[in-house]
mmCIF file of C-alpha atoms in Angstrom:
data_model
loop_
_atom_site.group_PDB
_atom_site.id
_atom_site.type_symbol
_atom_site.label_atom_id
_atom_site.label_comp_id
_atom_site.label_asym_id
_atom_site.label_seq_id
_atom_site.Cartn_x
_atom_site.Cartn_y
_atom_site.Cartn_z
ATOM 1 C CA UNK A 1 -38.760 -39.077 43.634
ATOM 2 C CA UNK A 2 -39.468 -40.841 47.316
ATOM 3 C CA UNK A 3 -36.770 -40.473 49.319
ATOM 4 C CA UNK A 4 -36.323 -44.189 48.889
ATOM 5 C CA UNK A 5 -35.351 -44.277 45.180
ATOM 6 C CA UNK A 6 -33.453 -41.891 45.439
ATOM 7 C CA UNK A 7 -31.113 -42.824 48.227
ATOM 8 C CA UNK A 8 -30.388 -45.623 46.548
ATOM 9 C CA UNK A 9 -29.982 -44.432 43.658
ATOM 10 C CA UNK A 10 -27.224 -41.836 44.553
ATOM 11 C CA UNK A 11 -25.507 -45.603 46.502
ATOM 12 C CA UNK A 12 -25.233 -47.423 43.196
ATOM 13 C CA UNK A 13 -24.488 -44.449 41.167
ATOM 14 C CA UNK A 14 -21.295 -43.471 43.313
ATOM 15 C CA UNK A 15 -20.402 -47.614 43.626
ATOM 16 C CA UNK A 16 -20.301 -48.294 40.624
ATOM 17 C CA UNK A 17 -18.751 -45.393 39.632
ATOM 18 C CA UNK A 18 -16.340 -46.012 41.567
ATOM 19 C CA UNK A 19 -15.337 -49.365 41.332
ATOM 20 C CA UNK A 20 -15.316 -49.590 37.430
ATOM 21 C CA UNK A 21 -14.064 -46.188 37.453
ATOM 22 C CA UNK A 22 -10.497 -47.653 39.111
ATOM 23 C CA UNK A 23 -11.282 -50.374 37.013
ATOM 24 C CA UNK A 24 -11.126 -48.314 33.724
ATOM 25 C CA UNK A 25 -7.684 -46.072 35.301
ATOM 26 C CA UNK A 26 -5.775 -49.191 36.522
ATOM 27 C CA UNK A 27 -6.509 -50.986 32.497
ATOM 28 C CA UNK A 28 -4.980 -48.099 31.546
ATOM 29 C CA UNK A 29 -8.370 -45.590 30.769
ATOM 30 C CA UNK A 30 -9.063 -42.375 31.630
ATOM 31 C CA UNK A 31 -11.931 -43.171 34.215
ATOM 32 C CA UNK A 32 -14.821 -41.339 32.402
ATOM 33 C CA UNK A 33 -14.858 -44.633 30.375
ATOM 34 C CA UNK A 34 -15.411 -46.684 33.446
ATOM 35 C CA UNK A 35 -17.824 -44.354 34.558
ATOM 36 C CA UNK A 36 -19.888 -44.358 31.758
ATOM 37 C CA UNK A 37 -19.666 -48.074 31.403
ATOM 38 C CA UNK A 38 -21.101 -48.005 35.492
ATOM 39 C CA UNK A 39 -24.449 -45.902 33.824
ATOM 40 C CA UNK A 40 -24.195 -48.379 31.048
ATOM 41 C CA UNK A 41 -24.686 -51.111 33.668
ATOM 42 C CA UNK A 42 -27.165 -50.071 35.876
ATOM 43 C CA UNK A 43 -28.770 -48.345 33.785
ATOM 44 C CA UNK A 44 -32.485 -49.255 31.452
ATOM 45 C CA UNK A 45 -30.241 -50.465 29.255
ATOM 46 C CA UNK A 46 -28.575 -53.793 30.873
ATOM 47 C CA UNK A 47 -30.485 -54.234 35.019
ATOM 48 C CA UNK A 48 -32.643 -51.685 34.651
ATOM 49 C CA UNK A 49 -31.671 -50.471 38.795
ATOM 50 C CA UNK A 50 -31.933 -46.586 38.006
ATOM 51 C CA UNK A 51 -33.854 -45.146 35.275
ATOM 52 C CA UNK A 52 -33.890 -41.107 34.387
ATOM 53 C CA UNK A 53 -35.508 -38.602 36.658
ATOM 54 C CA UNK A 54 -35.188 -34.929 37.164
ATOM 55 C CA UNK A 55 -33.671 -34.910 40.521
ATOM 56 C CA UNK A 56 -31.311 -37.011 39.453
ATOM 57 C CA UNK A 57 -30.311 -35.379 35.820
ATOM 58 C CA UNK A 58 -30.440 -31.695 38.834
ATOM 59 C CA UNK A 59 -27.882 -33.738 41.114
ATOM 60 C CA UNK A 60 -25.696 -34.453 37.151
ATOM 61 C CA UNK A 61 -26.422 -30.303 35.997
ATOM 62 C CA UNK A 62 -24.115 -29.652 39.401
ATOM 63 C CA UNK A 63 -21.496 -32.665 38.826
ATOM 64 C CA UNK A 64 -20.997 -30.453 35.256
ATOM 65 C CA UNK A 65 -20.567 -27.015 37.155
ATOM 66 C CA UNK A 66 -18.024 -28.616 39.695
ATOM 67 C CA UNK A 67 -16.146 -30.349 36.258
ATOM 68 C CA UNK A 68 -15.647 -27.186 34.752
ATOM 69 C CA UNK A 69 -14.450 -25.357 38.152
ATOM 70 C CA UNK A 70 -12.104 -27.843 39.010
ATOM 71 C CA UNK A 71 -10.552 -27.409 34.349
ATOM 72 C CA UNK A 72 -10.709 -23.327 35.753
ATOM 73 C CA UNK A 73 -8.694 -24.504 38.514
ATOM 74 C CA UNK A 74 -6.067 -25.756 36.136
ATOM 75 C CA UNK A 75 -6.722 -23.293 33.240
ATOM 76 C CA UNK A 76 -3.546 -21.227 33.218
ATOM 77 C CA UNK A 77 -3.931 -18.348 30.666
ATOM 78 C CA UNK A 78 0.112 -17.200 30.907
ATOM 79 C CA UNK A 79 0.019 -20.012 29.368
ATOM 80 C CA UNK A 80 -2.008 -20.469 26.630
ATOM 81 C CA UNK A 81 -0.490 -16.817 25.585
ATOM 82 C CA UNK A 82 2.797 -17.694 25.651
ATOM 83 C CA UNK A 83 1.377 -20.342 23.790
ATOM 84 C CA UNK A 84 -0.721 -18.102 21.520
ATOM 85 C CA UNK A 85 1.168 -18.674 18.539
ATOM 86 C CA UNK A 86 1.242 -22.288 18.110
ATOM 87 C CA UNK A 87 -1.717 -22.860 19.838
ATOM 88 C CA UNK A 88 -4.617 -20.752 18.046
ATOM 89 C CA UNK A 89 -3.738 -22.310 14.409
ATOM 90 C CA UNK A 90 -3.548 -26.139 16.213
ATOM 91 C CA UNK A 91 -7.487 -24.854 17.779
ATOM 92 C CA UNK A 92 -8.702 -23.028 14.844
ATOM 93 C CA UNK A 93 -8.153 -26.144 12.895
ATOM 94 C CA UNK A 94 -9.287 -28.410 15.762
ATOM 95 C CA UNK A 95 -12.716 -26.476 15.737
ATOM 96 C CA UNK A 96 -13.443 -25.530 12.236
ATOM 97 C CA UNK A 97 -12.123 -29.379 10.573
ATOM 98 C CA UNK A 98 -14.535 -32.053 12.902
ATOM 99 C CA UNK A 99 -17.607 -29.642 12.657
ATOM 100 C CA UNK A 100 -17.973 -29.315 9.075
ATOM 101 C CA UNK A 101 -16.773 -32.263 8.412
ATOM 102 C CA UNK A 102 -19.091 -34.313 11.413
ATOM 103 C CA UNK A 103 -22.361 -31.820 11.125
ATOM 104 C CA UNK A 104 -21.096 -33.120 6.549
ATOM 105 C CA UNK A 105 -21.224 -36.661 7.430
ATOM 106 C CA UNK A 106 -23.812 -36.772 9.742
ATOM 107 C CA UNK A 107 -26.605 -35.009 7.682
ATOM 108 C CA UNK A 108 -25.525 -37.245 5.187
ATOM 109 C CA UNK A 109 -25.349 -40.551 6.986
ATOM 110 C CA UNK A 110 -27.824 -39.887 9.252
ATOM 111 C CA UNK A 111 -30.464 -38.131 6.892
ATOM 112 C CA UNK A 112 -30.856 -35.233 9.897
ATOM 113 C CA UNK A 113 -31.657 -31.682 10.021
ATOM 114 C CA UNK A 114 -28.949 -29.417 8.808
ATOM 115 C CA UNK A 115 -29.273 -27.592 12.529
ATOM 116 C CA UNK A 116 -29.228 -30.651 13.927
ATOM 117 C CA UNK A 117 -26.371 -32.100 12.458
ATOM 118 C CA UNK A 118 -23.941 -28.610 13.496
ATOM 119 C CA UNK A 119 -24.769 -30.049 16.318
ATOM 120 C CA UNK A 120 -23.963 -32.908 16.064
ATOM 121 C CA UNK A 121 -20.347 -31.813 14.628
ATOM 122 C CA UNK A 122 -19.967 -28.601 16.830
ATOM 123 C CA UNK A 123 -20.299 -31.513 19.705
ATOM 124 C CA UNK A 124 -17.302 -32.945 18.741
ATOM 125 C CA UNK A 125 -15.021 -30.192 18.559
ATOM 126 C CA UNK A 126 -13.914 -29.555 22.171
ATOM 127 C CA UNK A 127 -11.267 -31.346 23.231
ATOM 128 C CA UNK A 128 -10.357 -33.295 26.759
ATOM 129 C CA UNK A 129 -7.730 -30.888 28.229
ATOM 130 C CA UNK A 130 -7.881 -32.973 31.413
ATOM 131 C CA UNK A 131 -6.946 -36.547 29.617
ATOM 132 C CA UNK A 132 -4.497 -34.969 27.260
ATOM 133 C CA UNK A 133 -2.670 -33.637 29.710
ATOM 134 C CA UNK A 134 -2.917 -36.475 32.407
ATOM 135 C CA UNK A 135 -1.303 -38.391 29.744
ATOM 136 C CA UNK A 136 1.463 -36.093 28.800
ATOM 137 C CA UNK A 137 2.656 -35.599 32.926
ATOM 138 C CA UNK A 138 2.787 -39.654 32.825
ATOM 139 C CA UNK A 139 5.254 -39.428 30.243
ATOM 140 C CA UNK A 140 6.689 -35.773 31.708
ATOM 141 C CA UNK A 141 6.102 -33.934 28.704
ATOM 142 C CA UNK A 142 4.077 -30.959 29.739
ATOM 143 C CA UNK A 143 7.002 -28.511 29.873
ATOM 144 C CA UNK A 144 8.267 -29.718 26.549
ATOM 145 C CA UNK A 145 6.690 -27.718 23.504
ATOM 146 C CA UNK A 146 4.534 -30.055 22.227
ATOM 147 C CA UNK A 147 2.889 -30.249 26.023
ATOM 148 C CA UNK A 148 2.371 -26.114 25.732
ATOM 149 C CA UNK A 149 0.847 -27.073 22.215
ATOM 150 C CA UNK A 150 -2.464 -29.049 23.296
ATOM 151 C CA UNK A 151 -2.778 -27.665 26.442
ATOM 152 C CA UNK A 152 -2.957 -24.291 25.373
ATOM 153 C CA UNK A 153 -5.323 -26.269 21.994
ATOM 154 C CA UNK A 154 -6.875 -27.149 24.113
ATOM 155 C CA UNK A 155 -8.008 -24.436 26.218
ATOM 156 C CA UNK A 156 -9.126 -22.771 23.714
ATOM 157 C CA UNK A 157 -11.176 -25.640 21.772
ATOM 158 C CA UNK A 158 -13.039 -25.378 25.574
ATOM 159 C CA UNK A 159 -14.116 -21.818 26.054
ATOM 160 C CA UNK A 160 -14.827 -22.321 21.831
ATOM 161 C CA UNK A 161 -16.882 -24.933 22.903
ATOM 162 C CA UNK A 162 -19.134 -23.184 25.355
ATOM 163 C CA UNK A 163 -19.848 -20.002 23.436
ATOM 164 C CA UNK A 164 -20.689 -22.764 20.206
ATOM 165 C CA UNK A 165 -22.610 -24.720 23.316
ATOM 166 C CA UNK A 166 -24.281 -21.308 24.264
ATOM 167 C CA UNK A 167 -25.039 -20.159 20.553
ATOM 168 C CA UNK A 168 -27.030 -23.307 19.658
ATOM 169 C CA UNK A 169 -29.139 -23.591 23.181
ATOM 170 C CA UNK A 170 -29.856 -19.706 22.448
ATOM 171 C CA UNK A 171 -30.857 -20.375 18.616
ATOM 172 C CA UNK A 172 -33.138 -23.866 19.738
ATOM 173 C CA UNK A 173 -34.604 -21.169 21.892
ATOM 174 C CA UNK A 174 -35.257 -18.502 20.212
ATOM 175 C CA UNK A 175 -35.293 -19.906 16.625
ATOM 176 C CA UNK A 176 -33.555 -17.494 15.082
ATOM 177 C CA UNK A 177 -29.308 -17.005 14.524
ATOM 178 C CA UNK A 178 -28.419 -13.803 12.831
ATOM 179 C CA UNK A 179 -25.420 -12.226 12.692
ATOM 180 C CA UNK A 180 -25.976 -9.958 14.977
ATOM 181 C CA UNK A 181 -26.859 -11.582 17.190
ATOM 182 C CA UNK A 182 -24.136 -14.452 17.269
ATOM 183 C CA UNK A 183 -21.839 -11.436 17.427
ATOM 184 C CA UNK A 184 -24.326 -10.750 20.505
ATOM 185 C CA UNK A 185 -24.105 -13.390 22.361
ATOM 186 C CA UNK A 186 -20.408 -13.842 21.477
ATOM 187 C CA UNK A 187 -19.549 -10.475 22.960
ATOM 188 C CA UNK A 188 -21.447 -11.520 26.524
ATOM 189 C CA UNK A 189 -20.224 -15.242 26.805
ATOM 190 C CA UNK A 190 -16.307 -13.129 26.056
ATOM 191 C CA UNK A 191 -17.847 -10.099 28.750
ATOM 192 C CA UNK A 192 -18.623 -12.950 30.932
ATOM 193 C CA UNK A 193 -15.515 -14.552 30.825
ATOM 194 C CA UNK A 194 -12.943 -11.442 31.642
ATOM 195 C CA UNK A 195 -15.630 -9.235 33.555
ATOM 196 C CA UNK A 196 -16.207 -12.600 35.891
ATOM 197 C CA UNK A 197 -12.849 -13.528 37.533
ATOM 198 C CA UNK A 198 -11.682 -10.508 38.215
ATOM 199 C CA UNK A 199 -14.736 -9.922 40.105
ATOM 200 C CA UNK A 200 -14.908 -13.367 41.669
ATOM 201 C CA UNK A 201 -11.224 -12.919 43.183
ATOM 202 C CA UNK A 202 -13.020 -9.258 44.481
ATOM 203 C CA UNK A 203 -14.965 -11.154 46.230
ATOM 204 C CA UNK A 204 -11.989 -13.786 47.545
ATOM 205 C CA UNK A 205 -10.854 -11.335 49.184
ATOM 206 C CA UNK A 206 -13.593 -10.061 50.911
ATOM 207 C CA UNK A 207 -14.348 -13.919 51.976
ATOM 208 C CA UNK A 208 -10.131 -14.354 53.407
ATOM 209 C CA UNK A 209 -11.209 -10.271 55.176
ATOM 210 C CA UNK A 210 -13.984 -12.308 57.029
ATOM 211 C CA UNK A 211 -12.983 -15.889 57.653
ATOM 212 C CA UNK A 212 -11.536 -14.529 61.079
ATOM 213 C CA UNK A 213 -15.214 -13.435 62.186
ATOM 214 C CA UNK A 214 -16.664 -16.998 61.017
ATOM 215 C CA UNK A 215 -13.569 -19.575 62.186
ATOM 216 C CA UNK A 216 -15.486 -23.055 62.291
ATOM 217 C CA UNK A 217 -15.208 -25.976 60.154
ATOM 218 C CA UNK A 218 -15.696 -25.455 56.521
ATOM 219 C CA UNK A 219 -15.363 -22.107 55.480
ATOM 220 C CA UNK A 220 -13.191 -22.716 52.749
ATOM 221 C CA UNK A 221 -15.498 -25.239 50.977
ATOM 222 C CA UNK A 222 -19.121 -22.637 52.177
ATOM 223 C CA UNK A 223 -17.271 -19.607 50.097
ATOM 224 C CA UNK A 224 -16.182 -21.864 46.578
ATOM 225 C CA UNK A 225 -19.689 -23.543 46.872
ATOM 226 C CA UNK A 226 -21.186 -19.834 47.389
ATOM 227 C CA UNK A 227 -19.015 -18.817 44.990
ATOM 228 C CA UNK A 228 -20.212 -21.135 42.030
ATOM 229 C CA UNK A 229 -24.082 -20.694 42.790
ATOM 230 C CA UNK A 230 -23.405 -17.487 42.736
ATOM 231 C CA UNK A 231 -21.943 -16.660 39.236
ATOM 232 C CA UNK A 232 -23.641 -20.080 37.554
ATOM 233 C CA UNK A 233 -26.466 -17.685 37.928
ATOM 234 C CA UNK A 234 -24.629 -15.115 36.869
ATOM 235 C CA UNK A 235 -23.830 -16.751 33.434
ATOM 236 C CA UNK A 236 -27.692 -17.586 33.222
ATOM 237 C CA UNK A 237 -28.710 -14.184 33.212
ATOM 238 C CA UNK A 238 -25.159 -13.506 30.347
ATOM 239 C CA UNK A 239 -27.361 -16.144 28.135
ATOM 240 C CA UNK A 240 -24.602 -18.377 28.978
ATOM 241 C CA UNK A 241 -24.617 -22.005 30.430
ATOM 242 C CA UNK A 242 -25.067 -22.161 33.991
ATOM 243 C CA UNK A 243 -21.820 -24.835 33.700
ATOM 244 C CA UNK A 244 -19.537 -21.218 32.302
ATOM 245 C CA UNK A 245 -20.192 -20.000 36.583
ATOM 246 C CA UNK A 246 -18.360 -22.627 37.457
ATOM 247 C CA UNK A 247 -15.214 -22.273 34.942
ATOM 248 C CA UNK A 248 -14.905 -18.100 36.066
ATOM 249 C CA UNK A 249 -14.642 -19.093 39.825
ATOM 250 C CA UNK A 250 -12.423 -21.744 38.643
ATOM 251 C CA UNK A 251 -9.871 -19.394 36.735
ATOM 252 C CA UNK A 252 -10.270 -17.175 39.557
ATOM 253 C CA UNK A 253 -8.114 -19.185 41.970
ATOM 254 C CA UNK A 254 -5.570 -20.063 40.093
ATOM 255 C CA UNK A 255 -2.669 -19.457 40.359
ATOM 256 C CA UNK A 256 -2.262 -18.534 36.606
ATOM 257 C CA UNK A 257 -5.163 -15.558 36.535
ATOM 258 C CA UNK A 258 -3.895 -12.535 34.324
ATOM 259 C CA UNK A 259 -6.361 -9.229 34.520
ATOM 260 C CA UNK A 260 -4.957 -6.011 32.815
ATOM 261 C CA UNK A 261 -5.810 -5.744 37.088
ATOM 262 C CA UNK A 262 -3.628 -8.361 37.569
ATOM 263 C CA UNK A 263 -1.607 -5.751 41.042
ATOM 264 C CA UNK A 264 -4.682 -4.857 42.372
ATOM 265 C CA UNK A 265 -5.566 -7.952 42.854
ATOM 266 C CA UNK A 266 -2.775 -10.765 43.516
ATOM 267 C CA UNK A 267 -3.196 -14.120 44.346
ATOM 268 C CA UNK A 268 -3.740 -14.746 48.003
ATOM 269 C CA UNK A 269 -2.168 -18.522 47.280
ATOM 270 C CA UNK A 270 -2.254 -19.653 50.665
ATOM 271 C CA UNK A 271 -5.987 -18.721 50.930
ATOM 272 C CA UNK A 272 -6.522 -19.915 47.519
ATOM 273 C CA UNK A 273 -4.967 -22.974 47.817
ATOM 274 C CA UNK A 274 -7.065 -24.385 51.252
ATOM 275 C CA UNK A 275 -10.243 -23.047 48.767
ATOM 276 C CA UNK A 276 -9.467 -25.492 46.371
ATOM 277 C CA UNK A 277 -8.216 -28.014 48.154
ATOM 278 C CA UNK A 278 -11.469 -28.237 50.316
ATOM 279 C CA UNK A 279 -13.870 -28.528 46.866
ATOM 280 C CA UNK A 280 -11.397 -31.855 45.569
ATOM 281 C CA UNK A 281 -13.744 -34.073 47.823
ATOM 282 C CA UNK A 282 -17.389 -32.566 46.495
ATOM 283 C CA UNK A 283 -15.581 -32.381 42.175
ATOM 284 C CA UNK A 284 -14.651 -36.373 43.251
ATOM 285 C CA UNK A 285 -18.056 -37.316 44.675
ATOM 286 C CA UNK A 286 -20.115 -34.958 41.743
ATOM 287 C CA UNK A 287 -18.514 -34.859 38.486
ATOM 288 C CA UNK A 288 -18.325 -38.997 38.707
ATOM 289 C CA UNK A 289 -22.371 -38.898 38.910
ATOM 290 C CA UNK A 290 -22.045 -36.440 35.217
ATOM 291 C CA UNK A 291 -20.759 -39.639 34.170
ATOM 292 C CA UNK A 292 -23.057 -41.952 35.602
ATOM 293 C CA UNK A 293 -25.841 -40.340 35.030
ATOM 294 C CA UNK A 294 -25.203 -39.951 30.651
ATOM 295 C CA UNK A 295 -24.754 -43.984 30.543
ATOM 296 C CA UNK A 296 -28.444 -44.504 32.478
ATOM 297 C CA UNK A 297 -29.684 -42.124 29.766
ATOM 298 C CA UNK A 298 -28.200 -44.226 26.646
ATOM 299 C CA UNK A 299 -30.663 -46.088 25.987
ATOM 300 C CA UNK A 300 -28.598 -49.025 23.841
ATOM 301 C CA UNK A 301 -32.017 -50.128 22.019
ATOM 302 C CA UNK A 302 -31.610 -47.766 20.321
ATOM 303 C CA UNK A 303 -28.668 -48.404 18.197
ATOM 304 C CA UNK A 304 -28.740 -50.478 14.945
ATOM 305 C CA UNK A 305 -27.031 -53.701 15.593
ATOM 306 C CA UNK A 306 -26.711 -54.857 12.126
ATOM 307 C CA UNK A 307 -23.239 -54.573 9.939
ATOM 308 C CA UNK A 308 -24.783 -51.695 8.290
ATOM 309 C CA UNK A 309 -25.717 -49.783 11.867
ATOM 310 C CA UNK A 310 -22.150 -50.665 13.776
ATOM 311 C CA UNK A 311 -19.580 -49.676 10.317
ATOM 312 C CA UNK A 312 -21.748 -46.484 10.462
ATOM 313 C CA UNK A 313 -20.671 -45.705 14.317
ATOM 314 C CA UNK A 314 -17.388 -46.910 13.677
ATOM 315 C CA UNK A 315 -17.142 -44.806 10.806
ATOM 316 C CA UNK A 316 -18.024 -41.832 11.919
ATOM 317 C CA UNK A 317 -16.042 -42.051 14.690
ATOM 318 C CA UNK A 318 -13.732 -42.427 12.958
ATOM 319 C CA UNK A 319 -14.652 -39.004 11.146
ATOM 320 C CA UNK A 320 -14.134 -37.637 14.571
ATOM 321 C CA UNK A 321 -10.512 -39.216 15.145
ATOM 322 C CA UNK A 322 -9.200 -37.970 12.382
ATOM 323 C CA UNK A 323 -10.298 -34.755 11.762
ATOM 324 C CA UNK A 324 -8.276 -34.546 15.387
ATOM 325 C CA UNK A 325 -5.219 -35.585 13.472
ATOM 326 C CA UNK A 326 -6.300 -33.191 10.978
ATOM 327 C CA UNK A 327 -5.578 -30.215 13.163
ATOM 328 C CA UNK A 328 -2.198 -31.802 14.441
ATOM 329 C CA UNK A 329 -1.154 -30.802 11.036
ATOM 330 C CA UNK A 330 -1.172 -27.439 10.981
ATOM 331 C CA UNK A 331 1.217 -27.051 14.037
ATOM 332 C CA UNK A 332 4.921 -26.344 13.882
ATOM 333 C CA UNK A 333 7.914 -28.336 13.856
ATOM 334 C CA UNK A 334 8.318 -31.986 12.844
ATOM 335 C CA UNK A 335 6.151 -35.146 11.484
ATOM 336 C CA UNK A 336 6.312 -36.846 14.878
ATOM 337 C CA UNK A 337 5.304 -33.896 17.193
ATOM 338 C CA UNK A 338 2.407 -33.075 14.854
ATOM 339 C CA UNK A 339 1.037 -36.572 14.874
ATOM 340 C CA UNK A 340 1.795 -36.086 18.762
ATOM 341 C CA UNK A 341 0.200 -32.643 19.168
ATOM 342 C CA UNK A 342 -2.979 -34.192 17.002
ATOM 343 C CA UNK A 343 -3.304 -37.538 19.407
ATOM 344 C CA UNK A 344 -3.439 -35.424 22.249
ATOM 345 C CA UNK A 345 -6.283 -33.347 20.161
ATOM 346 C CA UNK A 346 -8.756 -36.279 19.841
ATOM 347 C CA UNK A 347 -10.160 -37.675 22.791
ATOM 348 C CA UNK A 348 -13.548 -35.528 23.132
ATOM 349 C CA UNK A 349 -14.152 -36.745 27.584
ATOM 350 C CA UNK A 350 -15.744 -34.908 29.622
ATOM 351 C CA UNK A 351 -17.080 -31.347 27.034
ATOM 352 C CA UNK A 352 -18.376 -33.571 24.659
ATOM 353 C CA UNK A 353 -20.154 -35.104 27.288
ATOM 354 C CA UNK A 354 -21.728 -31.721 28.573
ATOM 355 C CA UNK A 355 -22.313 -31.458 24.417
ATOM 356 C CA UNK A 356 -24.790 -33.698 24.138
ATOM 357 C CA UNK A 357 -26.590 -33.583 27.591
ATOM 358 C CA UNK A 358 -27.505 -30.315 26.953
ATOM 359 C CA UNK A 359 -28.675 -30.619 23.651
ATOM 360 C CA UNK A 360 -30.674 -33.563 24.630
ATOM 361 C CA UNK A 361 -32.057 -32.311 27.243
ATOM 362 C CA UNK A 362 -32.985 -29.473 25.353
ATOM 363 C CA UNK A 363 -34.575 -32.244 22.500
ATOM 364 C CA UNK A 364 -31.855 -30.844 20.038
ATOM 365 C CA UNK A 365 -30.782 -34.446 19.443
ATOM 366 C CA UNK A 366 -33.420 -37.587 19.518
ATOM 367 C CA UNK A 367 -32.321 -40.175 22.037
ATOM 368 C CA UNK A 368 -30.955 -42.509 19.536
ATOM 369 C CA UNK A 369 -28.822 -39.827 18.113
ATOM 370 C CA UNK A 370 -27.687 -39.042 21.508
ATOM 371 C CA UNK A 371 -26.642 -42.766 22.288
ATOM 372 C CA UNK A 372 -24.411 -42.564 18.779
ATOM 373 C CA UNK A 373 -23.163 -39.123 19.953
ATOM 374 C CA UNK A 374 -21.935 -40.695 23.347
ATOM 375 C CA UNK A 375 -20.805 -43.825 21.683
ATOM 376 C CA UNK A 376 -18.844 -41.951 19.198
ATOM 377 C CA UNK A 377 -17.364 -39.376 22.603
ATOM 378 C CA UNK A 378 -16.210 -42.900 24.483
ATOM 379 C CA UNK A 379 -14.369 -44.166 21.304
ATOM 380 C CA UNK A 380 -12.175 -41.336 20.432
ATOM 381 C CA UNK A 381 -11.977 -40.533 25.004
ATOM 382 C CA UNK A 382 -10.372 -44.210 24.734
ATOM 383 C CA UNK A 383 -8.708 -44.109 21.424
ATOM 384 C CA UNK A 384 -7.031 -40.596 22.451
ATOM 385 C CA UNK A 385 -4.800 -42.149 24.633
ATOM 386 C CA UNK A 386 -3.220 -45.107 23.289
ATOM 387 C CA UNK A 387 -2.630 -42.912 20.192
ATOM 388 C CA UNK A 388 -1.627 -40.578 22.332
ATOM 389 C CA UNK A 389 1.273 -42.971 24.886
ATOM 390 C CA UNK A 390 2.022 -44.340 21.558
ATOM 391 C CA UNK A 391 3.114 -41.402 18.985
ATOM 392 C CA UNK A 392 5.163 -40.662 22.968
ATOM 393 C CA UNK A 393 6.874 -43.684 23.097
ATOM 394 C CA UNK A 394 7.956 -43.253 19.140
ATOM 395 C CA UNK A 395 9.408 -39.771 19.954
ATOM 396 C CA UNK A 396 11.444 -40.732 23.108
ATOM 397 C CA UNK A 397 13.074 -43.895 21.099
ATOM 398 C CA UNK A 398 13.861 -41.368 18.186
ATOM 399 C CA UNK A 399 16.108 -39.679 21.321
ATOM 400 C CA UNK A 400 18.192 -42.859 22.128
#
């Protein structure tokens, strides 16, 4: 990619991503929706100012790795442990129901091969932690039972989603999928998630000890980026997606980091907070690149803009919403609590988009199916927060 094309593409991606992301936020929708719309606007679908390219794709993948790092920083294993009894059933049903129902619907209504339909269904299993928790935080509900269950279930969803993605990509590469290979790959991915954060914490201790020797500006962000790159490479060696490396480093920085050897690896809070804070500007720049690039790669001309085609797309989006609402029914408590939890599980957001993009890059899903999948994810990302706000408002009215 020529340098002039590269710099003007990045300029347009950053500018329109920020403008439309902020507009979406002010309208009450997640910024990710505006960023995807920015990609649609400047991409081949509308204005044609920016076209998909391998160079931009690599930058988008770096944005995903940094995004998963940010999610890892906010992941509370301690809260997950305390909410495990309530969260596990919600998470499991939130994975199995969408995977089975959406895969079956995709195979039947879209006439897809079995594996492609399975990938389509699995892409709709993961819940966006950031979107739902942000809505709960605005309503000051994060410390309620509902908030803890939602957080725990979303974390389990995301980890299971990464494992599912690893298994499906591994099958696509190897051409075989036995129970033994699934078990080995699952053990490797879970093993990486167990080993990598403590190992990263050890390296953080080492970096803190060396800090006086490298007393210069940029040291904190240098440490984080080198760790993320190292663990992204190690994740690839373990047979997992590189983005899992960013997630592991984020968990190592998390204030709620726990491990069997935690007594020897206490969090140096001042230093880890400094590391996390120093990386925020990079995340704010690179993460939106991924979402805008998703919009750029979407080809709206692939959509069937007929009554039948639009009704089919709406039907798939409705299935994606209803299957997550069904997950809320497994939660204990009142019907209002079940509704709140179900609504919070609806938005797929960034994790579903990562799934879709990895499938497109691996040629598992076609450009047409990729466009349809992104549209379904966008609908859930818009509908989820609105439904959650409505359910929380109803709860406050009941309490009054």
